[in-house]
Tab-separated table of C-alpha atoms in Angstrom:
chain	number	residue	atom	x	y	z
A	79	UNK	CA	1.339	28.550	-14.128
A	80	UNK	CA	-1.289	27.792	-16.735
A	81	UNK	CA	-2.340	24.308	-17.804
A	82	UNK	CA	-0.418	24.859	-21.052
A	83	UNK	CA	2.714	25.658	-19.026
A	84	UNK	CA	2.165	22.520	-16.944
A	85	UNK	CA	1.814	20.416	-20.090
A	86	UNK	CA	5.036	21.965	-21.446
A	87	UNK	CA	6.787	21.043	-18.180
A	88	UNK	CA	5.588	17.440	-18.534
A	89	UNK	CA	6.781	17.303	-22.140
A	90	UNK	CA	10.150	18.716	-21.079
A	91	UNK	CA	10.414	16.087	-18.352
A	92	UNK	CA	9.765	13.351	-20.939
A	93	UNK	CA	12.866	14.544	-22.789
A	94	UNK	CA	14.927	13.278	-19.827
A	95	UNK	CA	13.343	9.817	-19.820
A	96	UNK	CA	15.542	6.773	-19.438
A	97	UNK	CA	13.484	4.297	-21.476
A	98	UNK	CA	15.904	2.258	-23.614
A	99	UNK	CA	13.799	-0.928	-23.414
A	100	UNK	CA	10.325	0.325	-24.264
A	101	UNK	CA	11.260	3.555	-26.063
A	102	UNK	CA	8.123	4.968	-24.376
A	103	UNK	CA	9.215	8.274	-22.836
A	104	UNK	CA	6.710	9.640	-20.315
A	105	UNK	CA	6.782	12.946	-18.472
A	106	UNK	CA	4.651	14.130	-15.565
A	107	UNK	CA	4.210	17.504	-13.912
A	108	UNK	CA	2.350	18.073	-10.628
A	109	UNK	CA	0.993	21.503	-9.712
A	110	UNK	CA	0.216	22.313	-6.095
A	111	UNK	CA	-2.034	24.927	-4.491
A	112	UNK	CA	0.983	27.044	-3.520
A	113	UNK	CA	1.966	27.302	-7.202
A	114	UNK	CA	4.905	24.926	-6.976
A	115	UNK	CA	5.474	22.394	-9.754
A	116	UNK	CA	7.309	19.088	-9.476
A	117	UNK	CA	8.217	17.031	-12.550
A	118	UNK	CA	9.236	13.445	-13.128
A	119	UNK	CA	10.098	11.105	-15.956
A	120	UNK	CA	10.042	7.344	-16.311
A	121	UNK	CA	13.181	5.419	-15.448
A	122	UNK	CA	13.470	1.862	-16.753
A	123	UNK	CA	15.690	-0.946	-15.515
A	124	UNK	CA	17.086	-3.948	-17.355
A	125	UNK	CA	15.271	-6.299	-14.976
A	126	UNK	CA	11.983	-4.453	-15.706
A	127	UNK	CA	10.409	-4.807	-12.241
A	128	UNK	CA	12.246	-1.897	-10.590
A	129	UNK	CA	11.243	0.528	-13.355
A	130	UNK	CA	9.669	3.781	-12.153
A	131	UNK	CA	6.866	5.652	-13.863
A	132	UNK	CA	7.061	9.416	-14.361
A	133	UNK	CA	4.181	10.098	-11.971
A	134	UNK	CA	5.776	7.981	-9.239
A	135	UNK	CA	9.081	9.816	-9.660
A	136	UNK	CA	7.335	13.195	-9.423
A	137	UNK	CA	5.368	12.165	-6.318
A	138	UNK	CA	8.553	10.790	-4.740
A	139	UNK	CA	10.363	14.074	-5.412
A	140	UNK	CA	7.482	16.059	-3.924
A	141	UNK	CA	7.312	13.859	-0.817
A	142	UNK	CA	11.114	14.000	-0.395
A	143	UNK	CA	10.841	17.801	-0.438
A	144	UNK	CA	8.155	17.690	2.268
A	145	UNK	CA	5.194	18.481	0.007
A	146	UNK	CA	2.234	16.656	1.492
A	147	UNK	CA	-0.882	18.504	0.376
A	148	UNK	CA	-2.500	20.769	-2.138
A	149	UNK	CA	-2.144	18.615	-5.259
A	150	UNK	CA	-4.412	20.332	-7.790
A	151	UNK	CA	-3.438	19.281	-11.321
A	152	UNK	CA	-1.302	16.545	-12.884
A	153	UNK	CA	-0.218	16.541	-16.530
A	154	UNK	CA	0.938	13.253	-18.059
A	155	UNK	CA	2.348	13.019	-21.561
A	156	UNK	CA	3.940	10.314	-23.649
A	157	UNK	CA	4.419	9.091	-27.197
A	158	UNK	CA	1.679	7.742	-29.385
A	159	UNK	CA	-1.354	9.094	-31.117
A	160	UNK	CA	-3.786	9.360	-28.195
A	161	UNK	CA	-3.747	10.972	-24.759
A	162	UNK	CA	-2.326	8.653	-22.096
A	163	UNK	CA	-3.610	8.131	-18.576
A	164	UNK	CA	-1.619	7.161	-15.491
A	165	UNK	CA	-1.250	3.402	-15.060
A	166	UNK	CA	-3.029	1.684	-12.163
A	167	UNK	CA	-0.024	1.853	-9.851
A	168	UNK	CA	0.440	5.567	-10.535
A	169	UNK	CA	-3.227	6.241	-9.915
A	170	UNK	CA	-2.778	4.728	-6.461
A	171	UNK	CA	0.439	6.702	-5.805
A	172	UNK	CA	-1.229	9.954	-6.897
A	173	UNK	CA	-4.250	9.122	-4.751
A	174	UNK	CA	-2.087	8.763	-1.636
A	175	UNK	CA	-0.636	12.241	-2.120
A	176	UNK	CA	-4.035	13.724	-2.991
A	177	UNK	CA	-5.729	12.193	0.068
A	178	UNK	CA	-3.047	13.629	2.355
A	179	UNK	CA	-4.252	17.075	1.280
A	180	UNK	CA	-7.923	16.216	0.815
A	181	UNK	CA	-7.921	17.002	-2.912
A	182	UNK	CA	-9.249	15.353	-6.055
A	183	UNK	CA	-6.768	16.618	-8.647
A	184	UNK	CA	-7.577	17.119	-12.282
A	185	UNK	CA	-5.518	14.812	-14.489
A	186	UNK	CA	-4.506	16.228	-17.875
A	187	UNK	CA	-3.992	13.201	-20.112
A	188	UNK	CA	-1.946	14.699	-22.927
A	189	UNK	CA	-1.703	13.454	-26.484
A	190	UNK	CA	0.037	15.060	-29.442
A	191	UNK	CA	-3.049	17.027	-30.495
A	192	UNK	CA	-5.523	16.824	-27.627
A	193	UNK	CA	-5.884	16.820	-23.855
A	194	UNK	CA	-8.356	14.653	-21.970
A	195	UNK	CA	-9.338	16.176	-18.614
A	196	UNK	CA	-10.504	13.818	-15.887
A	197	UNK	CA	-10.573	13.823	-12.084
A	198	UNK	CA	-8.414	11.281	-10.257
A	199	UNK	CA	-11.549	9.947	-8.546
A	200	UNK	CA	-12.929	9.061	-11.989
A	201	UNK	CA	-9.770	7.119	-12.856
A	202	UNK	CA	-9.664	5.411	-9.438
A	203	UNK	CA	-13.204	5.140	-8.029
A	204	UNK	CA	-13.593	3.872	-4.459
A	205	UNK	CA	-9.868	4.317	-3.905
A	206	UNK	CA	-8.009	2.765	-0.996
A	207	UNK	CA	-5.952	5.321	0.893
A	208	UNK	CA	-4.784	6.564	4.296
A	209	UNK	CA	-8.353	6.985	5.566
A	210	UNK	CA	-9.057	3.321	4.772
A	211	UNK	CA	-6.624	2.237	7.494
A	212	UNK	CA	-8.556	3.837	10.356
């Protein structure tokens, strides 16, 4: 799967967003070393706090399916005029999955007309993760 295909998968996931309160539909697609792709979309809640971001949903799906390593690329897309990056919480969630496989995935921050490419370690320097608990 090419990066363009991964971005298309993230955009497709955003179409399934449940975001009636913010009207900010986000989609995420994770590509692993074995070629598998897992998608997620944001899911809001009337009490706001229990809302789930697209990246967190995708990581949860991957973990529930037993995928624990090999995270190579993440595409994140949403509305607006500029590429979006994962929020702080999602950076930490992505980092946990990446550290389990010893990877530093490329994050494709997708806007309507451009893609910003950045490594997770650049978005979350000096990250706290499983190795920090030793």
